[in-house]
GROMACS .gro file of C-alpha atoms in nm:
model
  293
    1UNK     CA    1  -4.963  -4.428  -2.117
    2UNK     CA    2  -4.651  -4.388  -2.314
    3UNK     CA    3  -4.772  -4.063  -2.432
    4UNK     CA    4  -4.845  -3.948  -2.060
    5UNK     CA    5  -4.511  -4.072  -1.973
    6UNK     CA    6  -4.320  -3.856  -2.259
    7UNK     CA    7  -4.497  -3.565  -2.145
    8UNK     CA    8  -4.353  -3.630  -1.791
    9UNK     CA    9  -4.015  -3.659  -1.851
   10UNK     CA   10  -4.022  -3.344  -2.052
   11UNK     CA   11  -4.214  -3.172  -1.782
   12UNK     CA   12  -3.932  -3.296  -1.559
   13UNK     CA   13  -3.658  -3.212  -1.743
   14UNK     CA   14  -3.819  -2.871  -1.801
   15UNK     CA   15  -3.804  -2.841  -1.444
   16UNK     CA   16  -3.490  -2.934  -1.374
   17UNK     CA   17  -3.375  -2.683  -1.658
   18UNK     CA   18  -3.531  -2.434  -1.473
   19UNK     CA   19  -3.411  -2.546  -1.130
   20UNK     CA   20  -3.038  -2.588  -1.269
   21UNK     CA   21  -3.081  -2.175  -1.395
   22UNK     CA   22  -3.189  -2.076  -1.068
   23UNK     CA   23  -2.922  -2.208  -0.940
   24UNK     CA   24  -2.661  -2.049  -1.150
   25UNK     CA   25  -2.866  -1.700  -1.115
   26UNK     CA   26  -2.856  -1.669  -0.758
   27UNK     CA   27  -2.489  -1.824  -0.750
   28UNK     CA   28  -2.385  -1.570  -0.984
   29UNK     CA   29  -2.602  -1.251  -0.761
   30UNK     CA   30  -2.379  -1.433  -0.464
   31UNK     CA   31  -2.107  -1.348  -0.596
   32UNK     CA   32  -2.139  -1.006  -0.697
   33UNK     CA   33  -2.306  -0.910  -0.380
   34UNK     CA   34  -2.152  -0.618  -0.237
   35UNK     CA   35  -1.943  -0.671   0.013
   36UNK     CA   36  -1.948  -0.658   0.401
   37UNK     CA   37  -1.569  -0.546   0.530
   38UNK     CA   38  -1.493  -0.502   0.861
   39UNK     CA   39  -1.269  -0.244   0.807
   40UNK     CA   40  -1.443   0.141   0.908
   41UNK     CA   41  -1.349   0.243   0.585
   42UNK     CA   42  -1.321   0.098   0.253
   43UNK     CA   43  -1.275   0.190  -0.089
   44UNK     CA   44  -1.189   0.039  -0.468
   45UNK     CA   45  -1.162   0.179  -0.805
   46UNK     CA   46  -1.088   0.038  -1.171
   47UNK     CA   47  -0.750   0.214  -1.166
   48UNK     CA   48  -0.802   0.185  -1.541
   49UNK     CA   49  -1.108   0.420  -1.572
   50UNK     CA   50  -1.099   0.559  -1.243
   51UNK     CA   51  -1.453   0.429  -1.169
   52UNK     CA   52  -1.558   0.404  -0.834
   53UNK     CA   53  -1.603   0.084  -0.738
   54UNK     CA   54  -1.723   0.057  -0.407
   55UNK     CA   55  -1.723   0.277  -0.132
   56UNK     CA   56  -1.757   0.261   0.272
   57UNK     CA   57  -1.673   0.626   0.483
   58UNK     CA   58  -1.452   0.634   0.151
   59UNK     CA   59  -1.430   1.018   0.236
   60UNK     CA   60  -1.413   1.002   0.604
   61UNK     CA   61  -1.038   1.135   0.716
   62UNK     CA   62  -0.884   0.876   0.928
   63UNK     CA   63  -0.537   0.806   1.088
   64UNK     CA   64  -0.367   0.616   0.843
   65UNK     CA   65  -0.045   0.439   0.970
   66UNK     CA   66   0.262   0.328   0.752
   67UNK     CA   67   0.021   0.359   0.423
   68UNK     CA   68   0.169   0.745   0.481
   69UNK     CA   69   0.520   0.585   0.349
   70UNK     CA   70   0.349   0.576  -0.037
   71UNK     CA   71   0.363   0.955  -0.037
   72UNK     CA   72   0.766   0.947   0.071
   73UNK     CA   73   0.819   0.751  -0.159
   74UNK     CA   74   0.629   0.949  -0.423
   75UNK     CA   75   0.764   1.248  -0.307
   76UNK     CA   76   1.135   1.085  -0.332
   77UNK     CA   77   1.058   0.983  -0.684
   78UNK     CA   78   0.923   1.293  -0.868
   79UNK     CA   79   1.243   1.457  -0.748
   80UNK     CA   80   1.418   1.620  -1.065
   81UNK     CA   81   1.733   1.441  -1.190
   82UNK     CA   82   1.659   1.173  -0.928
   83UNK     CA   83   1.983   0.921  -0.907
   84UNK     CA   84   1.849   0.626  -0.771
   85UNK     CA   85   2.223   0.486  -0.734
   86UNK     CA   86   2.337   0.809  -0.521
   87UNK     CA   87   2.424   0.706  -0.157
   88UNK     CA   88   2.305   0.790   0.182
   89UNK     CA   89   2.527   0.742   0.503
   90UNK     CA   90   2.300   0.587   0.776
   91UNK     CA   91   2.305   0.800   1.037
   92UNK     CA   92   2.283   0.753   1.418
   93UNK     CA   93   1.965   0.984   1.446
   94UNK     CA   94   1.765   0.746   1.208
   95UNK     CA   95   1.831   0.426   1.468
   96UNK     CA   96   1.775   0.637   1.791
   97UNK     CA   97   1.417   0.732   1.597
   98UNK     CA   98   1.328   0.396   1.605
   99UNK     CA   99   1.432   0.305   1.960
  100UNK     CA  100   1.262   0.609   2.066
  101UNK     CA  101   0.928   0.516   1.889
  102UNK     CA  102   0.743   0.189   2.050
  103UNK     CA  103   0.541   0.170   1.687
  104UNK     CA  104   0.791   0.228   1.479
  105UNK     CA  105   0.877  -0.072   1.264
  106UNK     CA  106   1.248  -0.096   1.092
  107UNK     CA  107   1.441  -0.187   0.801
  108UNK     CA  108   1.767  -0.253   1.087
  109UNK     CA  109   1.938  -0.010   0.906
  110UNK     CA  110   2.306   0.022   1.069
  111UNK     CA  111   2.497   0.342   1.121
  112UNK     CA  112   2.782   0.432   0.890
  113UNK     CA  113   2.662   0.194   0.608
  114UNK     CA  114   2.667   0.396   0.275
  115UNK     CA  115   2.263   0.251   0.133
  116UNK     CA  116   2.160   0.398  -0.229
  117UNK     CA  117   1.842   0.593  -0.251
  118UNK     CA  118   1.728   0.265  -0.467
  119UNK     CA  119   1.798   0.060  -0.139
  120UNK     CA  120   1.612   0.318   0.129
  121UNK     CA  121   1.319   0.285  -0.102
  122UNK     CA  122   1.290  -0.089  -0.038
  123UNK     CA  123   1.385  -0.048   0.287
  124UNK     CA  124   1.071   0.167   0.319
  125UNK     CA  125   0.847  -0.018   0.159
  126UNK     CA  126   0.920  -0.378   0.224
  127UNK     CA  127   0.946  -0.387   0.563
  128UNK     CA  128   0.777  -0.047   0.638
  129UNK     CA  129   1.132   0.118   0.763
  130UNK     CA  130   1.088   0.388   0.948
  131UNK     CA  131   1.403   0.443   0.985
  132UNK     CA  132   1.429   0.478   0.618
  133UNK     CA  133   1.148   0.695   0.594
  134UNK     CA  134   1.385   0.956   0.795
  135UNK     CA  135   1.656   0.911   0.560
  136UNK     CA  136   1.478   0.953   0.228
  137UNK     CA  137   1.330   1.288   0.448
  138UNK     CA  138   1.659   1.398   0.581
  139UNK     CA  139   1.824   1.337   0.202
  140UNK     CA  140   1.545   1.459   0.005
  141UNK     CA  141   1.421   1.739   0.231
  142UNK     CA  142   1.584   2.107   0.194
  143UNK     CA  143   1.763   2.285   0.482
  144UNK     CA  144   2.067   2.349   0.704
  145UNK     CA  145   1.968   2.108   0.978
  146UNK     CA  146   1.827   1.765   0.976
  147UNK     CA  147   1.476   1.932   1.157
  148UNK     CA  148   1.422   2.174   0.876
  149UNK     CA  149   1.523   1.931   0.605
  150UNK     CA  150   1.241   1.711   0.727
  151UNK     CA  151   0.959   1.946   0.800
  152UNK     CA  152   1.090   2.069   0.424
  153UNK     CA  153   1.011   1.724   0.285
  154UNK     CA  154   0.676   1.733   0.503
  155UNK     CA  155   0.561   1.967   0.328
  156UNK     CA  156   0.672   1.861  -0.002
  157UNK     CA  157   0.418   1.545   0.122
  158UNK     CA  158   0.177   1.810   0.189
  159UNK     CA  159   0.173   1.997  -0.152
  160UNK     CA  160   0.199   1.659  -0.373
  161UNK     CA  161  -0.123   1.588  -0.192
  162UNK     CA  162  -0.266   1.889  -0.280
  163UNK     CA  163  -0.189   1.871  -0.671
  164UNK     CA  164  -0.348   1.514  -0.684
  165UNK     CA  165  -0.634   1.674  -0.566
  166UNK     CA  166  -0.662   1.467  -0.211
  167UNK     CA  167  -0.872   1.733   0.025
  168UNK     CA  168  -0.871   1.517   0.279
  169UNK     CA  169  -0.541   1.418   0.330
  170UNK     CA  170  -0.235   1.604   0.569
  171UNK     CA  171   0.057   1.421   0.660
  172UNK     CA  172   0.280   1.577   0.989
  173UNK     CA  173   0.472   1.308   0.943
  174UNK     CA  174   0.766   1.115   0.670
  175UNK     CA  175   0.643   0.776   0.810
  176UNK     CA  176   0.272   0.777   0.925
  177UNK     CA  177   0.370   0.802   1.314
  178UNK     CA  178   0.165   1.144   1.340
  179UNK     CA  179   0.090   1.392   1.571
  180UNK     CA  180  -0.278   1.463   1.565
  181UNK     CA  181  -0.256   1.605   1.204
  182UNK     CA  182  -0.128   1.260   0.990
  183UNK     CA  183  -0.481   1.138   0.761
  184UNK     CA  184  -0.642   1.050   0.491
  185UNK     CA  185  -0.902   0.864   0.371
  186UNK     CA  186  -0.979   0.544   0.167
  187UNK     CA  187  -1.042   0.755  -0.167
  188UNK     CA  188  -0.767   0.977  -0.109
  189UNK     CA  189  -0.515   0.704  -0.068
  190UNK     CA  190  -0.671   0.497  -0.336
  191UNK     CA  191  -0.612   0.796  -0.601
  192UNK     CA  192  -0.234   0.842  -0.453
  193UNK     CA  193  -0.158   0.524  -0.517
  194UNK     CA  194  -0.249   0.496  -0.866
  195UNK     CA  195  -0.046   0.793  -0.895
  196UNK     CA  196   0.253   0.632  -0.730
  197UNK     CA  197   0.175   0.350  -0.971
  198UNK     CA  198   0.292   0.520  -1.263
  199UNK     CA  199   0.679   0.510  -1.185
  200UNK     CA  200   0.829   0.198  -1.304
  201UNK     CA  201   1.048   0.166  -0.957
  202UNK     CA  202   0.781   0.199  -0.745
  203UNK     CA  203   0.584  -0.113  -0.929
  204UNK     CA  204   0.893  -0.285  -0.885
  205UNK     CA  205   0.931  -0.217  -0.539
  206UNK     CA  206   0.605  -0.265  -0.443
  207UNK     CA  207   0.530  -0.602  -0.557
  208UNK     CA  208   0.848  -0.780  -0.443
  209UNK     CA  209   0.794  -1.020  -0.187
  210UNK     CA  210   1.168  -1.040  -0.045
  211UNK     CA  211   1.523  -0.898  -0.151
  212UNK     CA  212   1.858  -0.907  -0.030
  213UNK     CA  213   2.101  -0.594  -0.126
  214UNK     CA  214   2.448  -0.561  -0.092
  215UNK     CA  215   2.521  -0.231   0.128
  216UNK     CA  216   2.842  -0.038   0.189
  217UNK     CA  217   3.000  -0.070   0.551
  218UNK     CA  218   3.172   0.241   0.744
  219UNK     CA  219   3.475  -0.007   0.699
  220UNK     CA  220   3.445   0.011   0.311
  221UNK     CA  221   3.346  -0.381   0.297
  222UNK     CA  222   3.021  -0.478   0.305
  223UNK     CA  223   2.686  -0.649   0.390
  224UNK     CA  224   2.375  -0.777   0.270
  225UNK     CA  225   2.074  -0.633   0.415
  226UNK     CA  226   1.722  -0.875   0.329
  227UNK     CA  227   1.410  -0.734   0.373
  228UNK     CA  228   1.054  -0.908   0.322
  229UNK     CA  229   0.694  -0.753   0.242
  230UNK     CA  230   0.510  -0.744   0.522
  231UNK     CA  231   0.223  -0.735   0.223
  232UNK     CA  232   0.080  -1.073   0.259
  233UNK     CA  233  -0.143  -1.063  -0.059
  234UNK     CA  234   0.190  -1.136  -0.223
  235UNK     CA  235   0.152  -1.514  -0.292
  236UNK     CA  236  -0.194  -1.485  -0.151
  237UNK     CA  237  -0.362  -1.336  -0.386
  238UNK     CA  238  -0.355  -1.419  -0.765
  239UNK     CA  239  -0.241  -1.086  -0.965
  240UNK     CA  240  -0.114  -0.888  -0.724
  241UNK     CA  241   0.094  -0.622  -0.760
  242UNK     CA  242   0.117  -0.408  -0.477
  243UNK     CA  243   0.076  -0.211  -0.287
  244UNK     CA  244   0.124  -0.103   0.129
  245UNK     CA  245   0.037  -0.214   0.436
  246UNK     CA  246  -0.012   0.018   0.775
  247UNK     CA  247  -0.095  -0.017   1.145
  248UNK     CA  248  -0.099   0.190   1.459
  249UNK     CA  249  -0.287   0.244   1.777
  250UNK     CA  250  -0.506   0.473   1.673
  251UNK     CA  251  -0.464   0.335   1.270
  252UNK     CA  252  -0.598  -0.023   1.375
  253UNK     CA  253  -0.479  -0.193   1.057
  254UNK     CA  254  -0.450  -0.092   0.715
  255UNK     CA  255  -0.390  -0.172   0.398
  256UNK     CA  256  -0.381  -0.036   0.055
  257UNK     CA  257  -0.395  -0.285  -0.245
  258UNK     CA  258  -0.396  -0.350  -0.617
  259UNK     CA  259  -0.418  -0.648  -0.840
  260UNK     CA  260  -0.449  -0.720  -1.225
  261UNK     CA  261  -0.603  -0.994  -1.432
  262UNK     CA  262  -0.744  -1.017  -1.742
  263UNK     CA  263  -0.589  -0.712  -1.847
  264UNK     CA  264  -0.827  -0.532  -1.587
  265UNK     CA  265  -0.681  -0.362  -1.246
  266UNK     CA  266  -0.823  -0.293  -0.967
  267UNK     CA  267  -0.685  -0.070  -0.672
  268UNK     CA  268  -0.833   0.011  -0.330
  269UNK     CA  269  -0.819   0.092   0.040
  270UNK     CA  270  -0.919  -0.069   0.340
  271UNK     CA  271  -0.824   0.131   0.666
  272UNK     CA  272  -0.936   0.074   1.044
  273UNK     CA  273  -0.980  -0.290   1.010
  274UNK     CA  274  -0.980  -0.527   1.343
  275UNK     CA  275  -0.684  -0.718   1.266
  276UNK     CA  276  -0.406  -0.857   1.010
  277UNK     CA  277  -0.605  -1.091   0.913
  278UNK     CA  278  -0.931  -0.888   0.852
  279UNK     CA  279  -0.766  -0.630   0.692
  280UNK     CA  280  -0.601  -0.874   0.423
  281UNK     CA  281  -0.954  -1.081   0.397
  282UNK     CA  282  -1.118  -0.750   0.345
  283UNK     CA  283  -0.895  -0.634   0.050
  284UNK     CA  284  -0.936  -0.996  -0.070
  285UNK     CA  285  -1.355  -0.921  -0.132
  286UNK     CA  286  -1.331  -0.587  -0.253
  287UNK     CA  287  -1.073  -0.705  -0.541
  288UNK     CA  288  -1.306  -1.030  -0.574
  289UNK     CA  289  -1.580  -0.760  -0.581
  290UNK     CA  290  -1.376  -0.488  -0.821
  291UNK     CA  291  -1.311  -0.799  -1.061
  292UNK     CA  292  -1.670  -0.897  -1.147
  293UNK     CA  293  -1.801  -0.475  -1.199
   0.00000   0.00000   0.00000
């Protein structure tokens, strides 16, 4: 009898042994499942390798909102002899833009104040400013009149687009409020960010959750202008580090991400997805997903 029993518990504990790695093999396949986003499109890579990651319409051209504002500002920063510190007067044209635009979101910049080029570019990417989308055009942009010194920098969007190798991306617009020819896709915005990624201010920028600047007034005093990332994966999100959100009518809601950990970084796109919420829990998988490939 004792013998049976023996042979019983190590039967059972066999078993359970067994049981136990089933467990932890279909716990692990759960969590590298790929992914079901409710964005339309979807993309990630290992910005590292450039791997492809995981893909959804990742080449199907679609509007793409504010996420438009990473190519000003990686247009504004592969200018030669950039100054960052060189100053812009606000002008009136930039506020009336906004008023006359029902989408167009702000950074409440006020006319007369003297802002750096340093400043616009948080202005336009913390709080998605469209208004300082125009500026950074109207400054950076080539021309006798503020129209041709922003279709100028339009096309300067244009051309960076087409030496990254994006065919399937057209901007007709600084700030992503287009007009029937402003898209890209989830690949294409994915492999312009990474390339954005490589200046040093535009990490910086990108992954600050909130900052407060000191501006010039038309008075010569001053005032503090505080803008916060409308990024929510910012706090959210263990190893974050950028990138943009966007949103429109026809845009739905975007969002274009990257996080690292463990030395490892992954960097994707999520555009057309149902809601704020969506959009960020969608980025959240596909970096959960990017993370264990």
């Amino acid at each position: 009898m004792k013998g049976l029993r023996r042979v019983s518990a190590v039967a059972i504990t066999a078993g359970a042994v067994l049981t136990a790695g089933a467990f932890t093999a279909s716990a692990q396949a759960a969590t590298t499942a790929t992914p079901t986003i409710t964005a339309q499109g979807g993309y990630v890579m290992n910005n590292g390798t450039g791997k492809s990651l995981f893909t959804k319409a990742a080449d199907t051209r679609r509007s793409t909102g504010s996420t438009t504002k990473i190519m000003t500002a990686r247009v504004v920063l592969a200018q030669p002899n950039l100054n960052l510190d060189a100053k812009v007067t606000v002008q009136k044209a930039y506020s009336d833009y906004i008023v006359d635009n029902n989408w167009a979101s702000s950074a409440k910049l006020i006319v007369g104040d003297k802002v750096t080029v340093r400043q616009l570019l948080y202005g336009l990417m913390l709080p998605s400013g469209c208004d300082a989308a125009y500026a950074l055009a109207d400054k950076f942009g080539t021309g006798s009149t503020r129209a041709a010194r922003v279709k100028s920098f339009i096309g300067k969007m244009n051309t960076t687009a087409k030496s990254l190798g994006l065919t399937n991306t057209h901007f007709d617009s600084f700030d992503g409020i287009g007009h029937g020819a402003n898209y890209s896709t989830p690949r294409d915005l994915t492999k312009l960010a990474s390339s954005a990624m490589k200046y040093s201010t535009f990490r910086t920028v990108v992954k600050t959750k909130s900052t407060k600047r000191k501006v010039t007034t038309k008075s010569g005093g001053y005032r503090y202008m505080s803008w916060t990332n409308t990024n929510s994966l910012l706090g959210s999100y263990s190893g974050t580090i950028g990138v943009k959100t966007g949103s429109g009518p026809e845009a739905k809601y975007c969002l274009v991400f990257a996080a690292t950990r463990d030395g490892k970084t992954v960097i994707g796109t999520v555009l057309a997805s149902s809601s704020v919420d969506n959009r960020t829990a969608d980025a959240k998988k596909l970096m959960n997903y990017g993370f264990t490939k």
